[in-house]
PDB file of C-alpha atoms in Angstrom:
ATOM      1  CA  UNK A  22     110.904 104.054 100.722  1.00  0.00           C
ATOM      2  CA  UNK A  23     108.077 101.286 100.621  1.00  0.00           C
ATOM      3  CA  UNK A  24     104.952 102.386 101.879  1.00  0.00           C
ATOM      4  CA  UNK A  25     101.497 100.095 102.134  1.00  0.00           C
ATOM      5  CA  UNK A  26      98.354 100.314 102.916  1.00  0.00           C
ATOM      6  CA  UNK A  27      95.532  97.926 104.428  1.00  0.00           C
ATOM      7  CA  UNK A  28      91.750  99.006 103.701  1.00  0.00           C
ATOM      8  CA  UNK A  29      89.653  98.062 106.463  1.00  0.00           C
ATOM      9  CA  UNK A  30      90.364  95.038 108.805  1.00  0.00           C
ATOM     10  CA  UNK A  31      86.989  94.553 109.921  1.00  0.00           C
ATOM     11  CA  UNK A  32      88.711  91.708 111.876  1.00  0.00           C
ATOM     12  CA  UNK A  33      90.305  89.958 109.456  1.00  0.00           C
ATOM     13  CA  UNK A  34      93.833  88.483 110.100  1.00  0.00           C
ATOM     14  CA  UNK A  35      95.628  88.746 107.127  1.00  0.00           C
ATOM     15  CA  UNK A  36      97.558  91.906 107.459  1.00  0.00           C
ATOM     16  CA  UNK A  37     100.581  89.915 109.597  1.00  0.00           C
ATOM     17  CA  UNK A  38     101.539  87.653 106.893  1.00  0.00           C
ATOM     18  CA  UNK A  39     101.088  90.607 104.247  1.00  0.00           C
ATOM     19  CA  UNK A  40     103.700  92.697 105.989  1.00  0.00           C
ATOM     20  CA  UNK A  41     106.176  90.054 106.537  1.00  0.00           C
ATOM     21  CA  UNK A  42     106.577  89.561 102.945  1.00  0.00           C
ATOM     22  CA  UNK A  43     105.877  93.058 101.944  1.00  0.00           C
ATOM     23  CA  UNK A  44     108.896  93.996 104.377  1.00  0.00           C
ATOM     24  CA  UNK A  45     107.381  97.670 104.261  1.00  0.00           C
ATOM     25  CA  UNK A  46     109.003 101.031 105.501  1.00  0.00           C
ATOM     26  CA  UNK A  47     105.897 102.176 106.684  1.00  0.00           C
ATOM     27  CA  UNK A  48     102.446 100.423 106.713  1.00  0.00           C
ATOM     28  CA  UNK A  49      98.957 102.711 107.280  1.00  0.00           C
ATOM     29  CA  UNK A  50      96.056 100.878 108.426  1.00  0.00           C
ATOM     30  CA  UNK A  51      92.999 102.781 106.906  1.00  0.00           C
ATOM     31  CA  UNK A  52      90.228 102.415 110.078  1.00  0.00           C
ATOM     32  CA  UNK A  53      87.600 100.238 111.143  1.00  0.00           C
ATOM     33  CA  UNK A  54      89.014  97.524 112.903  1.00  0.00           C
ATOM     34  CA  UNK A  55      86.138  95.948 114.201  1.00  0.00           C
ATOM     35  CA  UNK A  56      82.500  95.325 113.067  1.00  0.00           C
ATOM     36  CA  UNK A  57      82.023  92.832 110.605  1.00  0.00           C
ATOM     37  CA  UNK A  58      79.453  90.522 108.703  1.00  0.00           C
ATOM     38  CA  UNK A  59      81.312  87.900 107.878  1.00  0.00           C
ATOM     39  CA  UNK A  60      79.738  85.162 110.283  1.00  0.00           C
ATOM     40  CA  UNK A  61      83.574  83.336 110.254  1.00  0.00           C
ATOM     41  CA  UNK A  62      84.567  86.382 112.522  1.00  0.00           C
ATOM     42  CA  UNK A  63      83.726  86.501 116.075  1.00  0.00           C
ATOM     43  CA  UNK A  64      83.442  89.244 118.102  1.00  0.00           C
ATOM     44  CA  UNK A  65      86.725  87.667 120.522  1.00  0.00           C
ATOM     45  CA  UNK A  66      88.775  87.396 116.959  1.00  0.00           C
ATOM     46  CA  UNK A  67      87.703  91.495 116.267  1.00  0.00           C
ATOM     47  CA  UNK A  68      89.371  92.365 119.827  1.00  0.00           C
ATOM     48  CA  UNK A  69      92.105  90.079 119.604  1.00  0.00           C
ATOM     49  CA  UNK A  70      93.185  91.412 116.309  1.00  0.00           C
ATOM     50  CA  UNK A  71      92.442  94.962 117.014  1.00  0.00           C
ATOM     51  CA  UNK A  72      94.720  94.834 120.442  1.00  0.00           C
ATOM     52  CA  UNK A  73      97.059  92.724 118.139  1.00  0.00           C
ATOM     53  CA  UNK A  74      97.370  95.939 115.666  1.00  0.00           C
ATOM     54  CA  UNK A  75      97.825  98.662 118.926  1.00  0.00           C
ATOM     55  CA  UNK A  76     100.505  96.339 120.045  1.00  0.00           C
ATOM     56  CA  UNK A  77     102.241  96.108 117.122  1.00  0.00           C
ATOM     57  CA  UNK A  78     101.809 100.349 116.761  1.00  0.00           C
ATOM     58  CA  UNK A  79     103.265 100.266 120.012  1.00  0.00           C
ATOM     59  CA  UNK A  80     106.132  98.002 118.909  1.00  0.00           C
ATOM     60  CA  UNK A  81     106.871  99.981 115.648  1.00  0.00           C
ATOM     61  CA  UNK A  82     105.700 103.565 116.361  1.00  0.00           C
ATOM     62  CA  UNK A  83     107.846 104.963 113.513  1.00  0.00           C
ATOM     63  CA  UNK A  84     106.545 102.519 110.957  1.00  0.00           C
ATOM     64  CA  UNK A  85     103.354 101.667 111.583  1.00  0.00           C
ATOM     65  CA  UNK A  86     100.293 104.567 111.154  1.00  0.00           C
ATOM     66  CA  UNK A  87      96.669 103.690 112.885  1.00  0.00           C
ATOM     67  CA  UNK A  88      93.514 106.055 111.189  1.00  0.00           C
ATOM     68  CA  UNK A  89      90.063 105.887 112.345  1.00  0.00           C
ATOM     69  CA  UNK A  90      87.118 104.694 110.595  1.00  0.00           C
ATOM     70  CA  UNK A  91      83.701 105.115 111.378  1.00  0.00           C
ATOM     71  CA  UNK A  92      82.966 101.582 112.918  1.00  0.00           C
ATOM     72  CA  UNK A  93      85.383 102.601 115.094  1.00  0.00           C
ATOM     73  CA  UNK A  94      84.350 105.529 116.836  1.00  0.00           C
ATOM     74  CA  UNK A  95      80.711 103.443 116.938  1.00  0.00           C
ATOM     75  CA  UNK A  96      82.476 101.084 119.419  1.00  0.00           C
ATOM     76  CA  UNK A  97      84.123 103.834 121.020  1.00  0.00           C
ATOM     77  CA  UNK A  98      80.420 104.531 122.377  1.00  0.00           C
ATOM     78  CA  UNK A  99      80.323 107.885 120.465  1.00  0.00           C
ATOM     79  CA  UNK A 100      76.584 108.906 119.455  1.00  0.00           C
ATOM     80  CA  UNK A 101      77.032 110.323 116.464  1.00  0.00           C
ATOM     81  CA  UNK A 102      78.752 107.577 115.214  1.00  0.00           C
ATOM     82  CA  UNK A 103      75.640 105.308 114.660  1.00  0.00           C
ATOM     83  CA  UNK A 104      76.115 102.822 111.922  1.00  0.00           C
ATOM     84  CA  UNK A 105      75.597  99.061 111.092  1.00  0.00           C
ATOM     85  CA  UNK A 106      77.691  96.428 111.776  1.00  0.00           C
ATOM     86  CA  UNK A 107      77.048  97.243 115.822  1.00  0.00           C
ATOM     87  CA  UNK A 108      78.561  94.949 118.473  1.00  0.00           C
ATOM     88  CA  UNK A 109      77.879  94.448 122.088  1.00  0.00           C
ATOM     89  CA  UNK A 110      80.675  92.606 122.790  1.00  0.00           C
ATOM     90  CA  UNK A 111      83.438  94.613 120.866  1.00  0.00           C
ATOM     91  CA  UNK A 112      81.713  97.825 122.238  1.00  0.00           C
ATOM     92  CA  UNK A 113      81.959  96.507 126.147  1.00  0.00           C
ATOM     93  CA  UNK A 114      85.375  95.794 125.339  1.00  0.00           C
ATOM     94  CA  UNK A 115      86.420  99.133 123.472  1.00  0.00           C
ATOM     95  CA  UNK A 116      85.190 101.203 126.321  1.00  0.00           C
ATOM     96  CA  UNK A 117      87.818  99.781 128.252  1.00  0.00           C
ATOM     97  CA  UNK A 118      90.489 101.149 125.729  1.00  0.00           C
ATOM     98  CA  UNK A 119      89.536 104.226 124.545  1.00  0.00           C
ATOM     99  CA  UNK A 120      92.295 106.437 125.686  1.00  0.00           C
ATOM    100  CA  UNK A 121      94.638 104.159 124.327  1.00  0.00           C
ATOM    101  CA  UNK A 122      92.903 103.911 121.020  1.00  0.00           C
ATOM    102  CA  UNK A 123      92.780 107.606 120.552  1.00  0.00           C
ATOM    103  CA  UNK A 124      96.014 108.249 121.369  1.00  0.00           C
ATOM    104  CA  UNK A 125      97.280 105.428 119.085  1.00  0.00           C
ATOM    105  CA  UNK A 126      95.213 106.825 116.417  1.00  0.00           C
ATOM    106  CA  UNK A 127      94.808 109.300 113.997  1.00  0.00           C
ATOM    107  CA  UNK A 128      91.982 110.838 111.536  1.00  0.00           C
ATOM    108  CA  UNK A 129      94.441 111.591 108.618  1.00  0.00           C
ATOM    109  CA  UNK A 130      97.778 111.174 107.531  1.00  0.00           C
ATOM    110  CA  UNK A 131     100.164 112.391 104.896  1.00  0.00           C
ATOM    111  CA  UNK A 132     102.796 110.807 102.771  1.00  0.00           C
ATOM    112  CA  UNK A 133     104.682 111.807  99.909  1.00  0.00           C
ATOM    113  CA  UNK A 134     102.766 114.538  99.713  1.00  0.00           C
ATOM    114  CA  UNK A 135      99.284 112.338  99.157  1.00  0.00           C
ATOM    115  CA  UNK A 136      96.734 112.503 101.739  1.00  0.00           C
ATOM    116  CA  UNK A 137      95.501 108.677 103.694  1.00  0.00           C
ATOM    117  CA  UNK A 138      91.844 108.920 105.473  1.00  0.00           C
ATOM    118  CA  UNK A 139      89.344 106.667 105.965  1.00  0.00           C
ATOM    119  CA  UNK A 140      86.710 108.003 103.552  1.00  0.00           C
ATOM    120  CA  UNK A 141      88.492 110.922 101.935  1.00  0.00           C
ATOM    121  CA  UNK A 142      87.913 114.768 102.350  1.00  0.00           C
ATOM    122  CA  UNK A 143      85.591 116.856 100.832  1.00  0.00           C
ATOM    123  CA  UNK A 144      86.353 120.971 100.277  1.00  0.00           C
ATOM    124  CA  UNK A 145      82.782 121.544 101.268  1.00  0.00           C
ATOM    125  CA  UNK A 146      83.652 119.405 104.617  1.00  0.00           C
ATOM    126  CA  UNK A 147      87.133 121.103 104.871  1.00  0.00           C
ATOM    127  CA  UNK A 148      85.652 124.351 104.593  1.00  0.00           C
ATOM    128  CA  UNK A 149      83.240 123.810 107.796  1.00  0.00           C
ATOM    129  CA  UNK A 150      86.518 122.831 110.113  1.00  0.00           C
ATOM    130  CA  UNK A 151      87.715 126.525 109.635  1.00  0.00           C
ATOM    131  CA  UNK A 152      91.478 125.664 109.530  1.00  0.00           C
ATOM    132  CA  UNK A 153      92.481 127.996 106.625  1.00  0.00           C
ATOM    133  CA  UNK A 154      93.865 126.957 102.951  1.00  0.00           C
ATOM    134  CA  UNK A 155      93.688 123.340 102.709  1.00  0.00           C
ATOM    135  CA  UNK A 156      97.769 123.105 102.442  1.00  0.00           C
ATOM    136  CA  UNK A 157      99.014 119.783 103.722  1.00  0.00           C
ATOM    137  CA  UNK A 158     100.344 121.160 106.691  1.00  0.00           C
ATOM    138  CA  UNK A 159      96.723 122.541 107.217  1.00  0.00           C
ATOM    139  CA  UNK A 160      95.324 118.974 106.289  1.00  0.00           C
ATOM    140  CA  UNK A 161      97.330 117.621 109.295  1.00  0.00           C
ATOM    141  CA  UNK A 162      95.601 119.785 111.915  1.00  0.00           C
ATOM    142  CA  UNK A 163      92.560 117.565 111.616  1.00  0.00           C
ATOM    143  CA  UNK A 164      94.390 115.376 113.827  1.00  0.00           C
ATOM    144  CA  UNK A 165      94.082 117.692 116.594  1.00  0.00           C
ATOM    145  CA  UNK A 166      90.136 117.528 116.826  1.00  0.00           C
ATOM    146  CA  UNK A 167      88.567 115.607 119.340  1.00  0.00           C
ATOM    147  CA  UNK A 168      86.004 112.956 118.239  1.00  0.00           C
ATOM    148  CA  UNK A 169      83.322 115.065 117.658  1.00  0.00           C
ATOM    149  CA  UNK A 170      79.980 115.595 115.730  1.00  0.00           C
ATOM    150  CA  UNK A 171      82.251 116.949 113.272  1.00  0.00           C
ATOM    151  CA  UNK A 172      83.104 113.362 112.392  1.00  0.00           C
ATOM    152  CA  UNK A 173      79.569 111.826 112.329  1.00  0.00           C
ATOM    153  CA  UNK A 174      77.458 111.252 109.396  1.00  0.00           C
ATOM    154  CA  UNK A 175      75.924 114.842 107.781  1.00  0.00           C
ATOM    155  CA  UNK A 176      73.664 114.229 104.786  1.00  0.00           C
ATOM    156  CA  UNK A 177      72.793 117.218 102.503  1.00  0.00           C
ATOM    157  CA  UNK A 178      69.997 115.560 100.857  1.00  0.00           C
ATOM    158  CA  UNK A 179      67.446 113.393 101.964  1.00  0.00           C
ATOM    159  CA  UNK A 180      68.641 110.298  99.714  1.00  0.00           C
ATOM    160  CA  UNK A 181      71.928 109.789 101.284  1.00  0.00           C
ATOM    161  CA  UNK A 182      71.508 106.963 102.956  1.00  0.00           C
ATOM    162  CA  UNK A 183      75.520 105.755 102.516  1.00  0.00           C
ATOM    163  CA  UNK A 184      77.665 108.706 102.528  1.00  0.00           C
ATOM    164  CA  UNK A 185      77.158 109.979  99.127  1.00  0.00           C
ATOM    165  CA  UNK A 186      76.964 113.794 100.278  1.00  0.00           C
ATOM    166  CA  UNK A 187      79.207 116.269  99.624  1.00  0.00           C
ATOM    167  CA  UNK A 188      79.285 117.422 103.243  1.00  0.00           C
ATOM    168  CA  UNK A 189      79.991 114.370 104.972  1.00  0.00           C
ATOM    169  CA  UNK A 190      83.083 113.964 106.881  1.00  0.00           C
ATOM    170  CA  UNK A 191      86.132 111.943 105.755  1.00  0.00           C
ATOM    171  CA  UNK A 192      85.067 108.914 108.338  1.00  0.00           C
ATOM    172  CA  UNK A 193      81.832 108.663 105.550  1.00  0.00           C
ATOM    173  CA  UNK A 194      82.035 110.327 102.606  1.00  0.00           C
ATOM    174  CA  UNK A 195      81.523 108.158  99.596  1.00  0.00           C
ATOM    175  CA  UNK A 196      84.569 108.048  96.351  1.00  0.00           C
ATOM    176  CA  UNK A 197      81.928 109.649  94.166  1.00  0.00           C
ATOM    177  CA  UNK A 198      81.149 112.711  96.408  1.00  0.00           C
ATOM    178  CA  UNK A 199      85.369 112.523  97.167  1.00  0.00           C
ATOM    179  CA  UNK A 200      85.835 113.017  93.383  1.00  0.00           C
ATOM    180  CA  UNK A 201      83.443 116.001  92.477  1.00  0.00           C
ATOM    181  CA  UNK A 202      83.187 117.681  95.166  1.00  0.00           C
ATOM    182  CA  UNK A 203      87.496 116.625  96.666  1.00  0.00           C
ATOM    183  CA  UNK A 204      90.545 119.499  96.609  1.00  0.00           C
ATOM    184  CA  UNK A 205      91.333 120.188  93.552  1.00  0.00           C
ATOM    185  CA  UNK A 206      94.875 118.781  92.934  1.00  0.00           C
ATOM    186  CA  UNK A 207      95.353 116.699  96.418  1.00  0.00           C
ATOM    187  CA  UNK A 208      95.804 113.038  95.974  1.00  0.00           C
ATOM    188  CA  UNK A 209      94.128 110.824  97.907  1.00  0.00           C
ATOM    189  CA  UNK A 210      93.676 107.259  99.221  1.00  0.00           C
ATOM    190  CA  UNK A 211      91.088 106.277 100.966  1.00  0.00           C
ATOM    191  CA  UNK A 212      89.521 102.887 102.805  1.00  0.00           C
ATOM    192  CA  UNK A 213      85.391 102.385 103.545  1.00  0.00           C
ATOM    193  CA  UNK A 214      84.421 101.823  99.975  1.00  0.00           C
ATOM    194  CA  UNK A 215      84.176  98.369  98.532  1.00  0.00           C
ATOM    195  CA  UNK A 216      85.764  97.904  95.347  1.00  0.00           C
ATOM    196  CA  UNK A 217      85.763  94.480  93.350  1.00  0.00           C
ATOM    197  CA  UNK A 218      88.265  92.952  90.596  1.00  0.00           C
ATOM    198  CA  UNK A 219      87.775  95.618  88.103  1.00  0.00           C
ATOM    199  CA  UNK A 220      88.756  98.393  90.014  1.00  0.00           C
ATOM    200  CA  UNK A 221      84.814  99.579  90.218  1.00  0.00           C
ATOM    201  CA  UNK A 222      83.372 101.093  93.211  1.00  0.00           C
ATOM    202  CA  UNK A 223      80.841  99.003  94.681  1.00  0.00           C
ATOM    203  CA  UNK A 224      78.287 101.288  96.044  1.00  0.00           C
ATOM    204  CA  UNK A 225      75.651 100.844  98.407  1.00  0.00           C
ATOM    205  CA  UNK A 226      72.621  97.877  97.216  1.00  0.00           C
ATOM    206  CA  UNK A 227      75.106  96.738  94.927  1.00  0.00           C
ATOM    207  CA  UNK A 228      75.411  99.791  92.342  1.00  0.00           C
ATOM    208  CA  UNK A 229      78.515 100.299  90.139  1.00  0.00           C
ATOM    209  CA  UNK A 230      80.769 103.519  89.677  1.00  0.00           C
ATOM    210  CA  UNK A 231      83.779 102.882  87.738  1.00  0.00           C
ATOM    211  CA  UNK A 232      86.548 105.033  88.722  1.00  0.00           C
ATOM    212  CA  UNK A 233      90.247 105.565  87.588  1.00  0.00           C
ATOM    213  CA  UNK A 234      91.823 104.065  90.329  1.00  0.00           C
ATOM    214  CA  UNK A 235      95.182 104.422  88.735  1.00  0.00           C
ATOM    215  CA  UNK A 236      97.453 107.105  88.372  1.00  0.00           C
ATOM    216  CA  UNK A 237      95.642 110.287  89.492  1.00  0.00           C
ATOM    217  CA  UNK A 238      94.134 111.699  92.640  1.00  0.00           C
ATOM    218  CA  UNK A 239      91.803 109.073  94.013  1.00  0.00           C
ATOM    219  CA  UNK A 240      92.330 105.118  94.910  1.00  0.00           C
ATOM    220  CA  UNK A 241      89.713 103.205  96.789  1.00  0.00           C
ATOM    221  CA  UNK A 242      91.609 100.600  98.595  1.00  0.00           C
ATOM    222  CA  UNK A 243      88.844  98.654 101.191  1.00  0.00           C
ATOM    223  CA  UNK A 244      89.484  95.530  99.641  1.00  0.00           C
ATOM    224  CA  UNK A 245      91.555  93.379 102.370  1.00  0.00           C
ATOM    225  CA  UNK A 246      92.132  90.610 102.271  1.00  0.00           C
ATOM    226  CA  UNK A 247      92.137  90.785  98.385  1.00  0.00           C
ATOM    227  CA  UNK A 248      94.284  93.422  97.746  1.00  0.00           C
ATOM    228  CA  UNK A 249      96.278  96.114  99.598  1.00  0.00           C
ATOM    229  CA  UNK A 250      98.503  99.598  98.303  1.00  0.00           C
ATOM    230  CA  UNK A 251     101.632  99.754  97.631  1.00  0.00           C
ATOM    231  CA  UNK A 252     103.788 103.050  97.044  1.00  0.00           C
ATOM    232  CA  UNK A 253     107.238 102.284  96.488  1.00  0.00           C
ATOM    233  CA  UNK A 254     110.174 104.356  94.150  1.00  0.00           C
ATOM    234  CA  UNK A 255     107.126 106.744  92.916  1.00  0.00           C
ATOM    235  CA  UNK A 256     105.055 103.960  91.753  1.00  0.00           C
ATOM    236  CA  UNK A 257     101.184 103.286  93.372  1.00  0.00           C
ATOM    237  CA  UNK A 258      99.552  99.763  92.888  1.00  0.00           C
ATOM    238  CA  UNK A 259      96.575  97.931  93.968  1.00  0.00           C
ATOM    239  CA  UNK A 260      98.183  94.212  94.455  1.00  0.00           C
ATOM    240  CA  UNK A 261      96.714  91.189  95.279  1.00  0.00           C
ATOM    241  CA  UNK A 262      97.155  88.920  97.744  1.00  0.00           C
ATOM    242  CA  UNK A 263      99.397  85.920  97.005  1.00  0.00           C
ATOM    243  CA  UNK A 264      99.199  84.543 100.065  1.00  0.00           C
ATOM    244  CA  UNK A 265      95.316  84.489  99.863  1.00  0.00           C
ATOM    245  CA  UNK A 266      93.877  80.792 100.078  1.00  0.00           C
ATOM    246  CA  UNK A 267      91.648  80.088  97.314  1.00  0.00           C
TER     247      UNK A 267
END
């Protein structure tokens, strides 16, 4: 089975032409559809692209697996999901689809045994949801909480200013907070995070954390249209786009 994975859209259009030539089983789509600063993208191409993506979940239920992100959720008009990147027009126009983005939508979802959120969970965040062991099976009854505070950004010290806290939820937490503080033993992948040619974590104001994002339990992949995942016959890659115009 070939599986991929887009980090966030943020707009962009690229994923179409990816999956044609990927041919994929099943393709995830790791949140945040919308919001952007990139002044190429306009807030009409965000909407068009995100209804673009529900259609084509609609189309392909079986193959095709929609998380949220935390840009999301800010358009959804949800409080607690304050963040940059805010849009007038996208938010007018998300209120008109919420129920059919949360229903198209999930918060986590697993595959082969390796867990696919937005940010990534925590054990200190699991631990607050009060849903027992964190077994997979567990894992997947995140998916039936509501958008909630539970979801919104929850610093534990007064310098997280990005998500770098061990208690913030998997639509924020950061890949260094994801390592140290993740379940021990559960794979993840994980969108949000900014990574650049080296496989290093760009963090927020421009800061570096290099990270193994290889062949054990975390890889950052919010690096569309660059790159995407790719899990196919046991095998995980990072590959870049060929199709990207120089």
């Amino acid at each position: 089975m070939k599986v991929i994975a887009f980090g966030d859209i943020h707009g962009r259009l690229d994923w179409f032409d990816i999956y044609q030539m990927e041919k994929p089983d099943l393709v995830i789509f790791m949140g945040d559809y919308v919001s952007t600063h990139d002044p190429d993208i306009t807030s009409e191409q965000q909407c068009c692209n995100l209804e673009d993506i529900l259609n084509f979940k609609e189309e392909n239920p079986d193959k095709v697996i929609l998380l949220r992100g935390n840009h999301d959720m800010q358009h959804l008009g949800y409080y607690w999901a304050e963040c940059s990147g805010f849009d007038a027009y996208v938010a007018r126009w998300m209120s008109t689809i919420r129920d059919r983005f949360l229903r198209l939508t999930q918060w986590v979802h697993i595959q082969d045994g390796i867990v696919f959120s937005h940010a990534g969970i925590s054990k200190v965040w699991w631990d607050t949801l009060d849903l027992g062991e964190p077994t997979l099976d567990n894992i997947l009854k995140i998916n039936d909480l509501p958008p909630s505070e539970l979801f919104g950004f929850t610093s534990y010290r007064l310098s997280d200013y990005c998500g770098d806290s061990e208690t913030q939820p998997l639509t924020w937490i950061r890949p260094y907070a994801v390592t140290k503080y993740g379940i021990k033993g559960l794979p993840q992948v994980v969108g949000h995070t900014r990574i650049d040619c080296d496989g290093d974590v760009v963090q927020w104001l421009g800061d570096k954390v290099h990270y193994e994002i290889a062949p054990t339990e975390l890889w950052c992949i919010d690096k569309l249209p660059m790159a995407y995942f790719v899990m196919e016959d046991g095998k995980k890659e990072l590959r870049f786009n060929k199709l990207l115009k120089k």
